[in-house]
Short mmCIF file of C-alpha atoms in Angstrom, two decimals:
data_model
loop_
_atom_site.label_atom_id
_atom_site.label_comp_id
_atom_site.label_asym_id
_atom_site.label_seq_id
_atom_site.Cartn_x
_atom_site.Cartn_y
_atom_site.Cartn_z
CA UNK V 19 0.00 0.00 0.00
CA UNK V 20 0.98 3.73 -1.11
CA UNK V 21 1.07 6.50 1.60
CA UNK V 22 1.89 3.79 4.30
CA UNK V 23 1.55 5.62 7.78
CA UNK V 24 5.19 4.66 9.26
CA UNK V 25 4.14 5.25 13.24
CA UNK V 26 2.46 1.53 13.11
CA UNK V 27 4.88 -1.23 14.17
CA UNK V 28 2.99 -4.43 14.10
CA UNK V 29 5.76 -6.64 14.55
CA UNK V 30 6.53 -4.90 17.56
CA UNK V 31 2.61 -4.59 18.71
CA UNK V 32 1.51 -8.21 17.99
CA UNK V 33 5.13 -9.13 19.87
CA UNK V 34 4.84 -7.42 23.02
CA UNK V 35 0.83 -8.49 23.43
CA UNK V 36 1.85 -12.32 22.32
CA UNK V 37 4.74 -11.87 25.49
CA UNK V 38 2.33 -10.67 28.19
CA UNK V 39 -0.86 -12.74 27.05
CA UNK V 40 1.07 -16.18 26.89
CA UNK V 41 3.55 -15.35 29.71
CA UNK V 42 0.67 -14.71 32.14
CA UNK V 43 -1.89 -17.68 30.55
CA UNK V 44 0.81 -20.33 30.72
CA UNK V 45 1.17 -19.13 34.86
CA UNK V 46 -2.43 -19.47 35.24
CA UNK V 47 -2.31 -22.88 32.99
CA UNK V 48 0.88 -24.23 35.20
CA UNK V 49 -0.86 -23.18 38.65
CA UNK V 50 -4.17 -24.68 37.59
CA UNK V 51 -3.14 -28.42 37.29
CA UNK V 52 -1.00 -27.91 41.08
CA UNK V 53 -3.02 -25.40 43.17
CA UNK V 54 -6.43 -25.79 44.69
CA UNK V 55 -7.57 -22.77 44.54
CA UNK V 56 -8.94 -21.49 41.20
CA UNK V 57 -9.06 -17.70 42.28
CA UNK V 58 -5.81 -17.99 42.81
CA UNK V 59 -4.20 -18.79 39.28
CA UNK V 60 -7.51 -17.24 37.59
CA UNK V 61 -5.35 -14.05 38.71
CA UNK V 62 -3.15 -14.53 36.00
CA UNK V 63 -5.72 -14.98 33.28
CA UNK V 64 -6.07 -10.79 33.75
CA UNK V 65 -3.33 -9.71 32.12
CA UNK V 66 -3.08 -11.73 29.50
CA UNK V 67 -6.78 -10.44 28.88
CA UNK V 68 -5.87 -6.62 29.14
CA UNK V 69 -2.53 -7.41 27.39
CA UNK V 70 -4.06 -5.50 23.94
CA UNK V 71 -5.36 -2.75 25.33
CA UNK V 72 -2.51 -1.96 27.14
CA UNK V 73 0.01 -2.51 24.32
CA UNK V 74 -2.18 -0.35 22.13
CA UNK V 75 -2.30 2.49 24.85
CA UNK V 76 2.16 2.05 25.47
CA UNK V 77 1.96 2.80 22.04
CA UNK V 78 -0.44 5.19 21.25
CA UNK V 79 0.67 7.25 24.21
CA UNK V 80 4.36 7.82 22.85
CA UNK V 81 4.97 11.99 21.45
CA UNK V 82 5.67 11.23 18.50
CA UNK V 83 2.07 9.30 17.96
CA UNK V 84 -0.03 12.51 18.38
CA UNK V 85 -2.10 11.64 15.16
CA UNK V 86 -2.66 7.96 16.00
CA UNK V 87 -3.68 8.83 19.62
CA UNK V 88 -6.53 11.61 17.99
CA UNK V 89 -7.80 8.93 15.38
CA UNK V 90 -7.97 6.52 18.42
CA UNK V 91 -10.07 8.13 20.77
CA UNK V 92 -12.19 9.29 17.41
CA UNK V 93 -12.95 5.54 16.24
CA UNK V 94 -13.94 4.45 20.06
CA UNK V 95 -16.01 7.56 21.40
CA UNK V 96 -17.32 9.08 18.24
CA UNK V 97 -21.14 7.46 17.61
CA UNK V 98 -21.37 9.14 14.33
CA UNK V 99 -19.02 6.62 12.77
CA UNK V 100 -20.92 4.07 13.14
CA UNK V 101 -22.61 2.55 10.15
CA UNK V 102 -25.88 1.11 11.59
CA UNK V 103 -26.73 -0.86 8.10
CA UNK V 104 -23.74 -3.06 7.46
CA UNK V 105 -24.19 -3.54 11.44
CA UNK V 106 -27.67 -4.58 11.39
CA UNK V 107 -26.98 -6.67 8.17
CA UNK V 108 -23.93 -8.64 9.52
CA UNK V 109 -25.99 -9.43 12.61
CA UNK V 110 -28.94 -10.73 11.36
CA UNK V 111 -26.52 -12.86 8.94
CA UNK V 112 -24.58 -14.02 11.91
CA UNK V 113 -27.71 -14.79 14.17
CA UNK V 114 -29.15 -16.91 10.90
CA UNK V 115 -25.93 -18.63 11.04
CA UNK V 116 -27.01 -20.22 14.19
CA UNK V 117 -30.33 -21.40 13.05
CA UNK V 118 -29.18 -22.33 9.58
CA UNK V 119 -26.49 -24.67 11.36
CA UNK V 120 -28.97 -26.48 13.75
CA UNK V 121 -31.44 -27.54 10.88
CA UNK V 122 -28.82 -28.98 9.33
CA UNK V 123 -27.86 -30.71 11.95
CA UNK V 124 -31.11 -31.90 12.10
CA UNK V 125 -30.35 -34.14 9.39
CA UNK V 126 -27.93 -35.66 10.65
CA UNK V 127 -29.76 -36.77 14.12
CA UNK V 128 -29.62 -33.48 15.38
CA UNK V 129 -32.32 -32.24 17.94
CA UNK V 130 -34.33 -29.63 17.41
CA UNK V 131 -34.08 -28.58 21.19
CA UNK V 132 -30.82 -27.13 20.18
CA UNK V 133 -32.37 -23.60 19.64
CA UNK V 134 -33.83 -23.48 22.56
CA UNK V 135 -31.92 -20.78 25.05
CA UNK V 136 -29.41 -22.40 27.60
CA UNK V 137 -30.04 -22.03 31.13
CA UNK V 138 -26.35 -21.16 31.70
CA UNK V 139 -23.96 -20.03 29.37
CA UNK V 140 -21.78 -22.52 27.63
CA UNK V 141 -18.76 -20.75 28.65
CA UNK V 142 -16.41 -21.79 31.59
CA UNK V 143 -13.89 -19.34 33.05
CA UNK V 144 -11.92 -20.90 35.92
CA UNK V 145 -13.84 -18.73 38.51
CA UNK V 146 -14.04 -15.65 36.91
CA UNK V 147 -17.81 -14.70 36.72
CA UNK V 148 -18.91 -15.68 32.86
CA UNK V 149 -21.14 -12.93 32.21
CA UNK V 150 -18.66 -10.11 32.89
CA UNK V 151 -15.86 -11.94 30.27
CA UNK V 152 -18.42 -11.74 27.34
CA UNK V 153 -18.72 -8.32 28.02
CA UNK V 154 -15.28 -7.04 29.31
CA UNK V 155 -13.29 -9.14 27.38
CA UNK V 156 -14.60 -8.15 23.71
CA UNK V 157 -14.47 -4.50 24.77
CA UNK V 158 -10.70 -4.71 25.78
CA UNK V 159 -9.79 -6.83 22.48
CA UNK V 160 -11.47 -4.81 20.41
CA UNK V 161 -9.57 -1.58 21.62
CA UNK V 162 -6.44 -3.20 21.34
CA UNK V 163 -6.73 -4.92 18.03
CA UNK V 164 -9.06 -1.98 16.48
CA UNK V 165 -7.67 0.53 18.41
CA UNK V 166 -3.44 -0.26 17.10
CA UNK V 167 -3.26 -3.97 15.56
CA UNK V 168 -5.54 -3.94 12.66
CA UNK V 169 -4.68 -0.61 11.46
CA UNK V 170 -0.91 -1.74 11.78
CA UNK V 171 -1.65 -4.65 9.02
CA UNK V 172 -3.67 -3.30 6.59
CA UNK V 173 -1.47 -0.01 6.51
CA UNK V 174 0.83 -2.67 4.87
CA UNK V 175 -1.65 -5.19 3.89
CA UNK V 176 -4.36 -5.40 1.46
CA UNK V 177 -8.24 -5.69 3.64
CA UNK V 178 -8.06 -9.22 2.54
CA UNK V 179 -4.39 -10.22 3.17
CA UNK V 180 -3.80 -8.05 6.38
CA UNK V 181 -7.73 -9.70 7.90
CA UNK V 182 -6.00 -13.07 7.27
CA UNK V 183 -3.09 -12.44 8.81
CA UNK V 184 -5.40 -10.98 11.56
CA UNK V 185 -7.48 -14.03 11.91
CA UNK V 186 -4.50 -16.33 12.17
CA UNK V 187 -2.86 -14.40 14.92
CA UNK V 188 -5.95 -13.93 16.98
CA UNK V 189 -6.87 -17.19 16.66
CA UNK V 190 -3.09 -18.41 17.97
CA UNK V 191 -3.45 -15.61 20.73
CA UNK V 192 -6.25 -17.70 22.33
CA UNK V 193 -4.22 -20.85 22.27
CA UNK V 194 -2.67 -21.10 26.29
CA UNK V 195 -6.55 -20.93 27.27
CA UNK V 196 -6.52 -24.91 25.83
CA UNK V 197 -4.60 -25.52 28.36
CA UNK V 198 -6.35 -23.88 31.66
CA UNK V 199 -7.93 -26.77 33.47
CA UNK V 200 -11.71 -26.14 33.52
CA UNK V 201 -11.39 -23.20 31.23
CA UNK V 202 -14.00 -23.68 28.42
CA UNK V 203 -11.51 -24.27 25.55
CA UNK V 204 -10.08 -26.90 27.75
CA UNK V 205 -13.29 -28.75 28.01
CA UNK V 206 -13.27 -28.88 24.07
CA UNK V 207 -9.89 -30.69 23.97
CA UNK V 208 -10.80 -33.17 26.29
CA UNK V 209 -14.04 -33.75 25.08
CA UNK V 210 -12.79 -33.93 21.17
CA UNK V 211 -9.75 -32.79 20.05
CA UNK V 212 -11.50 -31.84 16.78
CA UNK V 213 -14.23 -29.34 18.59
CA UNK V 214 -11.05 -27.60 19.93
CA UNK V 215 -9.49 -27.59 16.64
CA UNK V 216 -12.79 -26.50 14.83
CA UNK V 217 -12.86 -23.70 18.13
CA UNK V 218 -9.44 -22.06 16.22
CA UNK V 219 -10.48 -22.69 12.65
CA UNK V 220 -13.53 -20.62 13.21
CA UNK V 221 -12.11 -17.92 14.31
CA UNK V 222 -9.66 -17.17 11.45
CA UNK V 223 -12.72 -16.34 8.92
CA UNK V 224 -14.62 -14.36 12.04
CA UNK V 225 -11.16 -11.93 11.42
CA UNK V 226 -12.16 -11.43 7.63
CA UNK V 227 -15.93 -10.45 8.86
CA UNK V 228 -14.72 -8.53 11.53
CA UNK V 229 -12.68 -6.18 9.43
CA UNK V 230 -14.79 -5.74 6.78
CA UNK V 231 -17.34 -4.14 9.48
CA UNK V 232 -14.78 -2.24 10.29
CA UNK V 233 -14.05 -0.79 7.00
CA UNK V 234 -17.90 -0.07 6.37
CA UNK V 235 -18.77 1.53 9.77
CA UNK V 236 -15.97 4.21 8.70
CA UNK V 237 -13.29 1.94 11.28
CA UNK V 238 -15.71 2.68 14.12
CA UNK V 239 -14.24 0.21 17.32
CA UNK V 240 -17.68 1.61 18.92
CA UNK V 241 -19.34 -0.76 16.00
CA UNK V 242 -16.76 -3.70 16.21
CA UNK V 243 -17.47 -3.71 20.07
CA UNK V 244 -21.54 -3.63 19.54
CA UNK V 245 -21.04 -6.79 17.34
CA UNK V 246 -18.27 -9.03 19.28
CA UNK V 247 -20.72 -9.02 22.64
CA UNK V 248 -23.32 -9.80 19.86
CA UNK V 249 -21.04 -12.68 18.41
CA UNK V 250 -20.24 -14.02 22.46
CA UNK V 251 -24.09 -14.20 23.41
CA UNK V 252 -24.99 -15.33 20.27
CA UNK V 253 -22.34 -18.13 20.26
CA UNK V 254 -23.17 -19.55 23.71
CA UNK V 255 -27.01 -18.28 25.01
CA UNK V 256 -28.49 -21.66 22.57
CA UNK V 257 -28.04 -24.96 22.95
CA UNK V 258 -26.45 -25.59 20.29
CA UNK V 259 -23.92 -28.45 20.05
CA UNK V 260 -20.09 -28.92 19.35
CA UNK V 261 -20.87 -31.20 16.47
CA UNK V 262 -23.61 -28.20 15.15
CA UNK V 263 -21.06 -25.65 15.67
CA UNK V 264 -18.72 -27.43 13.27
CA UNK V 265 -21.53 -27.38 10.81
CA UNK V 266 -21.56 -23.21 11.80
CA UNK V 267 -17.73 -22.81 10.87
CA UNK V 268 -18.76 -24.02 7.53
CA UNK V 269 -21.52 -21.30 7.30
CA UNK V 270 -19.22 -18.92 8.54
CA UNK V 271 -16.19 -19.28 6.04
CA UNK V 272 -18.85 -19.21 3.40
CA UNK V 273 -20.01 -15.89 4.60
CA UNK V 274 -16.61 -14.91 4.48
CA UNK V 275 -15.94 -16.07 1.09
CA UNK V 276 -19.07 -14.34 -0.05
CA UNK V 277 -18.57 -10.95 1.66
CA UNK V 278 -15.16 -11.02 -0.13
CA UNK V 279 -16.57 -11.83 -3.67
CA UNK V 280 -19.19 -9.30 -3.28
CA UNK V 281 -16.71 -6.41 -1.67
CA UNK V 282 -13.52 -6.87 -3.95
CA UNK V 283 -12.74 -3.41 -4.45
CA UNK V 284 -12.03 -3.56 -0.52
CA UNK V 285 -10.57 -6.88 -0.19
CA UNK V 286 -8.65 -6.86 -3.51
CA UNK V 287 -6.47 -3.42 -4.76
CA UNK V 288 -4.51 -1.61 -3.14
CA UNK V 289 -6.67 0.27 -1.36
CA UNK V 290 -5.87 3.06 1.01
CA UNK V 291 -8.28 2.98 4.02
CA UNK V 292 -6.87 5.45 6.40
CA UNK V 293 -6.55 8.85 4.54
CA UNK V 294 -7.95 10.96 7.42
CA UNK V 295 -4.53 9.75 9.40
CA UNK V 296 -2.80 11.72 6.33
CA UNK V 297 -4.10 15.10 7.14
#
């Protein structure tokens, strides 16, 4: 890409978030299989949660970074950026996703009590209340990775390579919460390696979605925030099954695929998508 802003260091951004995330999440994975207490090695899930937000504000706060810092606080506070159509559209899409997946599961033995609403979340977090990580935790990622990451990629990536690249790294971010004993990605493994495998596949064509919402709500993190609590609730209020959310990853790298085909003018050239940081 032409007219590359040169204040982004990704290297350095997605480095210094991978450190802290895994340093802290292999603690808390260590302590869980040889201490009792799961408050006490939950502890060190926190940082590794607030590890891109933080990152993103080291960086953002340096003198030099007085543009980035403006655009930052722009995309997160101002609700004028936000695109309520492609919000609206990729929800509904996403929700259908759900549906679409059970009924055809349904032919394959499925039950059709899998849309009914769970009476708990299917979400496990050590001991750290479930309700406030599908909140918390999609606001903090999506400040870090809106607020410094993504912009760091595509400013030398096309939409479509630097969302790949994206997917692939946020996917391996989550990868030390496997081994957390009782956390809910370490339920997966042990109750089939291939729902904790299908777990990290789905979230690689989630970063191509993601971004393009990004792109059309004018790189609002307000919008990106609004849809990733969506994407948590909607992933875990049904009772949906592992097998059935297999079938979903399907669905959802189709939706990919076709939100690339229809949008190749963003995906494809060399497009320049921060201008405004130019000024």
């Amino acid at each position: 890409m032409k007219n590359k802003v040169e204040e982004y260091k990704p290297g350095k951004f997605f480095g210094w978030v991978f450190l802290i995330t895994w340093g802290s999440w292999l603690i808390a994975a260590y302590l869980s299989y040889n201490h009792p207490d799961p408050d006490f090695y939950s502890i060190f899930l926190i940082p590794g949660l607030f590890a891109p937000v933080l990152v993103t504000i080291a960086f953002i706060a340096m003198p030099k970074n007085h543009q980035l810092r403006k655009d930052f606080f722009q995309r997160l506070f101002d609700v004028k950026k936000v695109n309520l159509v492609p919000l609206v559209k990729i929800c509904l899409v996403m929700g259908s996703s759900v549906v679409l997946a059970i009924f055809i599961s349904i032919l394959f033995g499925g039950s059709l009590n899998q849309l009914q609403l769970s009476k708990d979340f299917k979400f496990s977090a050590g001991s750290i209340p479930v309700l406030l990580v599908m909140v918390i935790a999609p606001i903090l990622e999506e400040i870090g990775w809106r607020g410094y990451g993504v912009d760091a990629l595509l400013n030398r990536f096309s939409l479509l390579t630097g969302s790949i690249i994206f997917g692939c790294l946020w996917s391996f971010w989550h990868l030390p919460l496997m081994f957390v004993k009782n956390y809910s990605m370490n339920l997966l493994l042990q109750e089939n390696v291939w729902f904790a495998v299908n777990y990290f596949a789905s979230i690689i064509p989630l970063g191509i979605i993601l971004n393009w919402l990004y792109v059309k709500s004018n790189r609002s993190t307000m919008a990106l925030i609004i849809f990733h609590i969506f994407l948590n609730f909607m992933q875990t209020s049904t009772q949906m099954t592992e097998w059935t959310s297999c079938i979903q990853t399907v669905i959802i790298i189709s939706i990919a695929g076709l939100i690339v085909g229809m949008n190749k003018d963003l995906f494809f050239p060399n497009l320049q998508v921060y201008s405004e940081l130019e000024a």
